Amino acid sequence: MTTSLILIPGFWLGAWAWDDVVAALPDGFDVHALTLPGLEPGADRAGITRADHVRAVTDLVDQLEGDVVLVGHSGGGALVGEVVDRRPDRIRRAIYVDSGPLEEGATIDPSATEQVPLPAWDELEAQGSSIEGIDEAALAEFRRRAVPHPGEVARGAVHVSDPRRFDVPATVICTSLPSEVLKTMAHGGPPFHTELGESTDLTYVDLPTGHWPMFSRPADLAEAIATAARG
């Protein structure tokens, strides 16, 4: 039976961010790249919550048959963690791209206002979100198509409670931080509040580049995702 891949983008991005990755994926996957609620161009973002984003993914999971593999980039990784918590029996593997699941009560940006626009590149770099490997044309397209992220999603608390989430196999594709560094940050608490270290079946894959490998190394990211999904 075909494995379904659900690709969840991070902040400011829609399904389009995965286009080059989808084009490079080998045959044999049923691919679903998502644009989350409020991330469509011109969308009304008022009142869009984390629960709305979690529901959008779980609703898709519920519509699919057979194996489901979730792929989340950046802020999308936190959503993957929450969906695994809601559907631990339906997810065969969780793949975190420069991201990870967050612990109960964690927030991504507690100071977020009504909406979060894409910051300047130097500001992102200062925050640790490297744009390494993305050429000027791709950066211009990224900024042209970026959509402000709903503030309630950014400041809303993560909710997880089912201990079975730790038994779902997980892969971390490490791009802006090498795996040896990430392993030292994988056991919760500030500043990252991740649950990676609690996973009973966790694989690290190094893919050195910046924070957005779908733009800087899409073919290599596709290969890493496909290998993990088949594992």
PDB file of C-alpha atoms in Angstrom:
ATOM      1  CA  MET A   1       0.000   0.000   0.000  1.00  0.00           C
ATOM      2  CA  THR A   2       1.226   3.502  -0.814  1.00  0.00           C
ATOM      3  CA  THR A   3       2.612   5.572   2.049  1.00  0.00           C
ATOM      4  CA  SER A   4       1.000   8.993   2.482  1.00  0.00           C
ATOM      5  CA  LEU A   5       3.393  11.875   3.160  1.00  0.00           C
ATOM      6  CA  ILE A   6       1.926  14.987   4.758  1.00  0.00           C
ATOM      7  CA  LEU A   7       4.271  17.975   4.382  1.00  0.00           C
ATOM      8  CA  ILE A   8       3.667  20.769   6.894  1.00  0.00           C
ATOM      9  CA  PRO A   9       5.451  24.099   6.349  1.00  0.00           C
ATOM     10  CA  GLY A  10       6.737  26.436   9.018  1.00  0.00           C
ATOM     11  CA  PHE A  11       5.793  30.053   9.648  1.00  0.00           C
ATOM     12  CA  TRP A  12       4.851  32.319   6.719  1.00  0.00           C
ATOM     13  CA  LEU A  13       4.780  29.502   4.180  1.00  0.00           C
ATOM     14  CA  GLY A  14       2.157  27.602   2.217  1.00  0.00           C
ATOM     15  CA  ALA A  15       2.209  24.315   0.347  1.00  0.00           C
ATOM     16  CA  TRP A  16       4.194  26.066  -2.402  1.00  0.00           C
ATOM     17  CA  ALA A  17       7.306  25.982  -0.202  1.00  0.00           C
ATOM     18  CA  TRP A  18       7.545  22.230  -0.775  1.00  0.00           C
ATOM     19  CA  ASP A  19       7.246  22.391  -4.595  1.00  0.00           C
ATOM     20  CA  ASP A  20      10.891  21.602  -5.371  1.00  0.00           C
ATOM     21  CA  VAL A  21      10.960  18.847  -2.740  1.00  0.00           C
ATOM     22  CA  VAL A  22       7.787  17.249  -4.094  1.00  0.00           C
ATOM     23  CA  ALA A  23       9.220  17.333  -7.607  1.00  0.00           C
ATOM     24  CA  ALA A  24      12.325  15.480  -6.397  1.00  0.00           C
ATOM     25  CA  LEU A  25      10.557  12.796  -4.346  1.00  0.00           C
ATOM     26  CA  PRO A  26      10.719   9.312  -5.853  1.00  0.00           C
ATOM     27  CA  ASP A  27       7.588   7.531  -6.995  1.00  0.00           C
ATOM     28  CA  GLY A  28       5.642   5.487  -4.488  1.00  0.00           C
ATOM     29  CA  PHE A  29       4.373   8.196  -2.144  1.00  0.00           C
ATOM     30  CA  ASP A  30       0.954   9.829  -1.936  1.00  0.00           C
ATOM     31  CA  VAL A  31       2.092  13.387  -1.203  1.00  0.00           C
ATOM     32  CA  HIS A  32      -0.019  16.038   0.514  1.00  0.00           C
ATOM     33  CA  ALA A  33       1.656  19.436   0.940  1.00  0.00           C
ATOM     34  CA  LEU A  34      -0.472  21.652   3.169  1.00  0.00           C
ATOM     35  CA  THR A  35      -1.352  25.312   3.322  1.00  0.00           C
ATOM     36  CA  LEU A  36      -2.600  25.753   6.864  1.00  0.00           C
ATOM     37  CA  PRO A  37      -5.624  27.907   7.783  1.00  0.00           C
ATOM     38  CA  GLY A  38      -4.860  31.619   7.559  1.00  0.00           C
ATOM     39  CA  LEU A  39      -1.764  31.096   5.392  1.00  0.00           C
ATOM     40  CA  GLU A  40      -3.533  31.478   2.053  1.00  0.00           C
ATOM     41  CA  PRO A  41      -2.778  34.795   0.293  1.00  0.00           C
ATOM     42  CA  GLY A  42      -5.315  37.362   1.421  1.00  0.00           C
ATOM     43  CA  ALA A  43      -6.775  35.058   4.094  1.00  0.00           C
ATOM     44  CA  ASP A  44      -8.487  36.405   7.179  1.00  0.00           C
ATOM     45  CA  ARG A  45      -6.091  35.454   9.980  1.00  0.00           C
ATOM     46  CA  ALA A  46      -8.164  36.863  12.835  1.00  0.00           C
ATOM     47  CA  GLY A  47      -9.196  34.134  15.248  1.00  0.00           C
ATOM     48  CA  ILE A  48      -7.088  31.360  13.671  1.00  0.00           C
ATOM     49  CA  THR A  49      -5.700  29.264  16.548  1.00  0.00           C
ATOM     50  CA  ARG A  50      -3.241  26.424  17.131  1.00  0.00           C
ATOM     51  CA  ALA A  51      -6.249  24.150  17.517  1.00  0.00           C
ATOM     52  CA  ASP A  52      -7.346  25.102  13.988  1.00  0.00           C
ATOM     53  CA  HIS A  53      -3.942  24.119  12.609  1.00  0.00           C
ATOM     54  CA  VAL A  54      -3.842  20.855  14.551  1.00  0.00           C
ATOM     55  CA  ARG A  55      -7.370  20.058  13.366  1.00  0.00           C
ATOM     56  CA  ALA A  56      -6.461  20.734   9.731  1.00  0.00           C
ATOM     57  CA  VAL A  57      -3.742  18.093   9.899  1.00  0.00           C
ATOM     58  CA  THR A  58      -5.658  15.532  11.955  1.00  0.00           C
ATOM     59  CA  ASP A  59      -8.647  15.851   9.609  1.00  0.00           C
ATOM     60  CA  LEU A  60      -6.384  14.978   6.680  1.00  0.00           C
ATOM     61  CA  VAL A  61      -4.878  12.045   8.578  1.00  0.00           C
ATOM     62  CA  ASP A  62      -8.391  10.760   9.241  1.00  0.00           C
ATOM     63  CA  GLN A  63      -9.211  10.878   5.528  1.00  0.00           C
ATOM     64  CA  LEU A  64      -6.232   8.780   4.479  1.00  0.00           C
ATOM     65  CA  GLU A  65      -5.822   5.026   4.434  1.00  0.00           C
ATOM     66  CA  GLY A  66      -2.703   3.036   5.165  1.00  0.00           C
ATOM     67  CA  ASP A  67       0.608   4.332   6.449  1.00  0.00           C
ATOM     68  CA  VAL A  68       0.890   8.044   7.195  1.00  0.00           C
ATOM     69  CA  VAL A  69       4.213   9.851   7.634  1.00  0.00           C
ATOM     70  CA  LEU A  70       4.178  13.422   8.927  1.00  0.00           C
ATOM     71  CA  VAL A  71       6.890  15.881   7.893  1.00  0.00           C
ATOM     72  CA  GLY A  72       7.110  19.219   9.698  1.00  0.00           C
ATOM     73  CA  HIS A  73       9.521  22.091   9.120  1.00  0.00           C
ATOM     74  CA  SER A  74      10.320  24.649  11.815  1.00  0.00           C
ATOM     75  CA  GLY A  75       7.042  25.685  13.481  1.00  0.00           C
ATOM     76  CA  GLY A  76       5.365  22.871  11.573  1.00  0.00           C
ATOM     77  CA  GLY A  77       7.375  20.434  13.685  1.00  0.00           C
ATOM     78  CA  ALA A  78       5.465  21.473  16.787  1.00  0.00           C
ATOM     79  CA  LEU A  79       2.237  20.702  14.911  1.00  0.00           C
ATOM     80  CA  VAL A  80       3.588  17.280  13.983  1.00  0.00           C
ATOM     81  CA  GLY A  81       4.177  16.593  17.675  1.00  0.00           C
ATOM     82  CA  GLU A  82       0.621  17.563  18.548  1.00  0.00           C
ATOM     83  CA  VAL A  83      -0.880  15.464  15.758  1.00  0.00           C
ATOM     84  CA  VAL A  84       1.202  12.459  16.790  1.00  0.00           C
ATOM     85  CA  ASP A  85      -0.235  12.954  20.277  1.00  0.00           C
ATOM     86  CA  ARG A  86      -3.793  12.939  18.876  1.00  0.00           C
ATOM     87  CA  ARG A  87      -3.269  10.018  16.452  1.00  0.00           C
ATOM     88  CA  PRO A  88      -0.394   7.840  17.732  1.00  0.00           C
ATOM     89  CA  ASP A  89      -1.908   4.715  16.171  1.00  0.00           C
ATOM     90  CA  ARG A  90      -2.161   6.311  12.708  1.00  0.00           C
ATOM     91  CA  ILE A  91       1.302   7.823  12.283  1.00  0.00           C
ATOM     92  CA  ARG A  92       4.042   5.441  11.154  1.00  0.00           C
ATOM     93  CA  ARG A  93       6.823   8.007  11.451  1.00  0.00           C
ATOM     94  CA  ALA A  94       7.268  11.667  12.333  1.00  0.00           C
ATOM     95  CA  ILE A  95       9.973  13.569  10.440  1.00  0.00           C
ATOM     96  CA  TYR A  96      11.159  16.861  11.907  1.00  0.00           C
ATOM     97  CA  VAL A  97      13.027  19.199   9.545  1.00  0.00           C
ATOM     98  CA  ASP A  98      15.219  21.538  11.626  1.00  0.00           C
ATOM     99  CA  SER A  99      12.562  21.264  14.306  1.00  0.00           C
ATOM    100  CA  GLY A 100      11.083  18.982  16.928  1.00  0.00           C
ATOM    101  CA  PRO A 101       8.025  18.263  19.054  1.00  0.00           C
ATOM    102  CA  LEU A 102       7.378  20.628  21.935  1.00  0.00           C
ATOM    103  CA  GLU A 103       6.410  19.767  25.496  1.00  0.00           C
ATOM    104  CA  GLU A 104       3.046  20.467  27.099  1.00  0.00           C
ATOM    105  CA  GLY A 105       2.411  24.192  27.608  1.00  0.00           C
ATOM    106  CA  ALA A 106       5.271  25.396  25.412  1.00  0.00           C
ATOM    107  CA  THR A 107       4.726  28.371  23.129  1.00  0.00           C
ATOM    108  CA  ILE A 108       6.689  29.402  20.051  1.00  0.00           C
ATOM    109  CA  ASP A 109       6.299  33.168  20.459  1.00  0.00           C
ATOM    110  CA  PRO A 110       4.375  34.191  23.593  1.00  0.00           C
ATOM    111  CA  SER A 111       4.765  37.878  22.696  1.00  0.00           C
ATOM    112  CA  ALA A 112       3.157  37.558  19.243  1.00  0.00           C
ATOM    113  CA  THR A 113       0.503  40.131  18.411  1.00  0.00           C
ATOM    114  CA  GLU A 114      -2.423  39.727  16.011  1.00  0.00           C
ATOM    115  CA  GLN A 115      -0.157  38.546  13.213  1.00  0.00           C
ATOM    116  CA  VAL A 116       3.538  37.858  12.755  1.00  0.00           C
ATOM    117  CA  PRO A 117       5.076  39.232   9.529  1.00  0.00           C
ATOM    118  CA  LEU A 118       8.215  37.748   8.003  1.00  0.00           C
ATOM    119  CA  PRO A 119      11.150  39.569   9.666  1.00  0.00           C
ATOM    120  CA  ALA A 120      14.130  41.025   7.829  1.00  0.00           C
ATOM    121  CA  TRP A 121      16.792  38.482   6.881  1.00  0.00           C
ATOM    122  CA  ASP A 122      19.352  39.874   9.317  1.00  0.00           C
ATOM    123  CA  GLU A 123      16.806  39.668  12.118  1.00  0.00           C
ATOM    124  CA  LEU A 124      16.093  36.028  11.297  1.00  0.00           C
ATOM    125  CA  GLU A 125      19.808  35.277  11.224  1.00  0.00           C
ATOM    126  CA  ALA A 126      20.195  36.924  14.639  1.00  0.00           C
ATOM    127  CA  GLN A 127      17.412  34.674  15.953  1.00  0.00           C
ATOM    128  CA  GLY A 128      19.260  31.594  14.702  1.00  0.00           C
ATOM    129  CA  SER A 129      17.283  31.014  11.492  1.00  0.00           C
ATOM    130  CA  SER A 130      20.043  30.841   8.896  1.00  0.00           C
ATOM    131  CA  ILE A 131      19.348  31.636   5.231  1.00  0.00           C
ATOM    132  CA  GLU A 132      22.534  29.839   4.168  1.00  0.00           C
ATOM    133  CA  GLY A 133      22.367  28.310   0.697  1.00  0.00           C
ATOM    134  CA  ILE A 134      19.396  30.348  -0.579  1.00  0.00           C
ATOM    135  CA  ASP A 135      20.270  32.537  -3.555  1.00  0.00           C
ATOM    136  CA  GLU A 136      18.992  36.091  -4.035  1.00  0.00           C
ATOM    137  CA  ALA A 137      16.263  35.083  -6.485  1.00  0.00           C
ATOM    138  CA  ALA A 138      14.910  32.452  -4.108  1.00  0.00           C
ATOM    139  CA  LEU A 139      15.029  34.873  -1.183  1.00  0.00           C
ATOM    140  CA  ALA A 140      13.072  37.419  -3.220  1.00  0.00           C
ATOM    141  CA  GLU A 141      10.453  34.795  -4.093  1.00  0.00           C
ATOM    142  CA  PHE A 142      10.267  33.672  -0.460  1.00  0.00           C
ATOM    143  CA  ARG A 143       9.565  37.229   0.671  1.00  0.00           C
ATOM    144  CA  ARG A 144       7.115  37.902  -2.171  1.00  0.00           C
ATOM    145  CA  ARG A 145       5.009  34.874  -1.298  1.00  0.00           C
ATOM    146  CA  ALA A 146       5.353  34.926   2.500  1.00  0.00           C
ATOM    147  CA  VAL A 147       2.151  35.500   4.441  1.00  0.00           C
ATOM    148  CA  PRO A 148       1.977  36.898   7.997  1.00  0.00           C
ATOM    149  CA  HIS A 149       1.496  34.066  10.470  1.00  0.00           C
ATOM    150  CA  PRO A 150      -1.612  34.109  12.687  1.00  0.00           C
ATOM    151  CA  GLY A 151      -0.606  35.492  16.060  1.00  0.00           C
ATOM    152  CA  GLU A 152      -2.798  33.130  18.055  1.00  0.00           C
ATOM    153  CA  VAL A 153      -0.973  30.178  16.493  1.00  0.00           C
ATOM    154  CA  ALA A 154       2.424  31.611  17.423  1.00  0.00           C
ATOM    155  CA  ARG A 155       1.505  32.421  21.028  1.00  0.00           C
ATOM    156  CA  GLY A 156      -0.883  29.517  21.646  1.00  0.00           C
ATOM    157  CA  ALA A 157       0.250  26.776  24.008  1.00  0.00           C
ATOM    158  CA  VAL A 158       1.099  23.304  22.739  1.00  0.00           C
ATOM    159  CA  HIS A 159      -1.102  20.585  24.228  1.00  0.00           C
ATOM    160  CA  VAL A 160       0.108  16.986  24.419  1.00  0.00           C
ATOM    161  CA  SER A 161      -0.804  14.283  26.923  1.00  0.00           C
ATOM    162  CA  ASP A 162      -0.779  10.762  25.423  1.00  0.00           C
ATOM    163  CA  PRO A 163       2.435   8.919  26.401  1.00  0.00           C
ATOM    164  CA  ARG A 164       2.078   6.736  23.304  1.00  0.00           C
ATOM    165  CA  ARG A 165       3.425   9.680  21.304  1.00  0.00           C
ATOM    166  CA  PHE A 166       6.919   8.784  22.478  1.00  0.00           C
ATOM    167  CA  ASP A 167       6.699   5.349  20.810  1.00  0.00           C
ATOM    168  CA  VAL A 168       6.022   6.708  17.305  1.00  0.00           C
ATOM    169  CA  PRO A 169       9.337   6.434  15.384  1.00  0.00           C
ATOM    170  CA  ALA A 170      10.856   9.825  14.671  1.00  0.00           C
ATOM    171  CA  THR A 171      13.581  11.220  12.427  1.00  0.00           C
ATOM    172  CA  VAL A 172      15.216  14.616  12.823  1.00  0.00           C
ATOM    173  CA  ILE A 173      16.784  16.125   9.697  1.00  0.00           C
ATOM    174  CA  CYS A 174      19.395  18.477  11.128  1.00  0.00           C
ATOM    175  CA  THR A 175      20.182  21.391   8.831  1.00  0.00           C
ATOM    176  CA  SER A 176      21.154  24.587  10.662  1.00  0.00           C
ATOM    177  CA  LEU A 177      22.385  22.721  13.759  1.00  0.00           C
ATOM    178  CA  PRO A 178      24.431  19.517  13.521  1.00  0.00           C
ATOM    179  CA  SER A 179      23.043  16.454  15.242  1.00  0.00           C
ATOM    180  CA  GLU A 180      25.807  16.406  17.861  1.00  0.00           C
ATOM    181  CA  VAL A 181      24.715  19.867  19.004  1.00  0.00           C
ATOM    182  CA  LEU A 182      20.993  19.123  18.797  1.00  0.00           C
ATOM    183  CA  LYS A 183      21.387  15.999  20.937  1.00  0.00           C
ATOM    184  CA  THR A 184      22.530  18.188  23.819  1.00  0.00           C
ATOM    185  CA  MET A 185      19.274  20.187  23.605  1.00  0.00           C
ATOM    186  CA  ALA A 186      16.828  17.298  23.236  1.00  0.00           C
ATOM    187  CA  HIS A 187      15.617  16.839  26.796  1.00  0.00           C
ATOM    188  CA  GLY A 188      13.175  19.649  27.422  1.00  0.00           C
ATOM    189  CA  GLY A 189      13.269  22.882  29.329  1.00  0.00           C
ATOM    190  CA  PRO A 190      14.345  26.298  28.096  1.00  0.00           C
ATOM    191  CA  PRO A 191      15.086  27.604  25.606  1.00  0.00           C
ATOM    192  CA  PHE A 192      13.768  24.947  23.207  1.00  0.00           C
ATOM    193  CA  HIS A 193      11.223  23.005  25.323  1.00  0.00           C
ATOM    194  CA  THR A 194      11.494  20.020  22.987  1.00  0.00           C
ATOM    195  CA  GLU A 195      10.476  16.429  23.724  1.00  0.00           C
ATOM    196  CA  LEU A 196      12.891  14.873  21.225  1.00  0.00           C
ATOM    197  CA  GLY A 197      14.887  13.167  23.947  1.00  0.00           C
ATOM    198  CA  GLU A 198      11.815  11.283  25.163  1.00  0.00           C
ATOM    199  CA  SER A 199      11.384   9.383  21.889  1.00  0.00           C
ATOM    200  CA  THR A 200      12.020   5.647  22.150  1.00  0.00           C
ATOM    201  CA  ASP A 201      12.956   5.369  18.443  1.00  0.00           C
ATOM    202  CA  LEU A 202      14.818   8.459  17.252  1.00  0.00           C
ATOM    203  CA  THR A 203      17.134   8.856  14.256  1.00  0.00           C
ATOM    204  CA  TYR A 204      19.258  11.904  13.475  1.00  0.00           C
ATOM    205  CA  VAL A 205      20.205  12.777   9.878  1.00  0.00           C
ATOM    206  CA  ASP A 206      22.663  15.568   9.118  1.00  0.00           C
ATOM    207  CA  LEU A 207      21.974  17.745   6.058  1.00  0.00           C
ATOM    208  CA  PRO A 208      24.186  20.810   6.552  1.00  0.00           C
ATOM    209  CA  THR A 209      22.639  24.021   5.206  1.00  0.00           C
ATOM    210  CA  GLY A 210      20.452  26.800   6.598  1.00  0.00           C
ATOM    211  CA  HIS A 211      17.039  26.708   8.239  1.00  0.00           C
ATOM    212  CA  TRP A 212      15.113  26.384   4.955  1.00  0.00           C
ATOM    213  CA  PRO A 213      16.506  23.285   3.177  1.00  0.00           C
ATOM    214  CA  MET A 214      13.447  23.134   0.912  1.00  0.00           C
ATOM    215  CA  PHE A 215      14.919  26.218  -0.779  1.00  0.00           C
ATOM    216  CA  SER A 216      18.653  25.581  -0.366  1.00  0.00           C
ATOM    217  CA  ARG A 217      18.915  21.781  -0.867  1.00  0.00           C
ATOM    218  CA  PRO A 218      15.492  20.538  -2.048  1.00  0.00           C
ATOM    219  CA  ALA A 219      16.670  17.400  -3.848  1.00  0.00           C
ATOM    220  CA  ASP A 220      18.802  16.322  -0.896  1.00  0.00           C
ATOM    221  CA  LEU A 221      15.929  17.041   1.484  1.00  0.00           C
ATOM    222  CA  ALA A 222      13.605  14.946  -0.699  1.00  0.00           C
ATOM    223  CA  GLU A 223      16.076  12.059  -0.557  1.00  0.00           C
ATOM    224  CA  ALA A 224      16.383  12.324   3.229  1.00  0.00           C
ATOM    225  CA  ILE A 225      12.597  12.413   3.662  1.00  0.00           C
ATOM    226  CA  ALA A 226      12.079   9.430   1.351  1.00  0.00           C
ATOM    227  CA  THR A 227      14.757   7.385   3.131  1.00  0.00           C
ATOM    228  CA  ALA A 228      13.283   8.155   6.537  1.00  0.00           C
ATOM    229  CA  ALA A 229       9.723   7.464   5.362  1.00  0.00           C
ATOM    230  CA  ARG A 230      10.761   4.039   4.095  1.00  0.00           C
ATOM    231  CA  GLY A 231      12.613   3.175   7.285  1.00  0.00           C
TER     232      GLY A 231
END
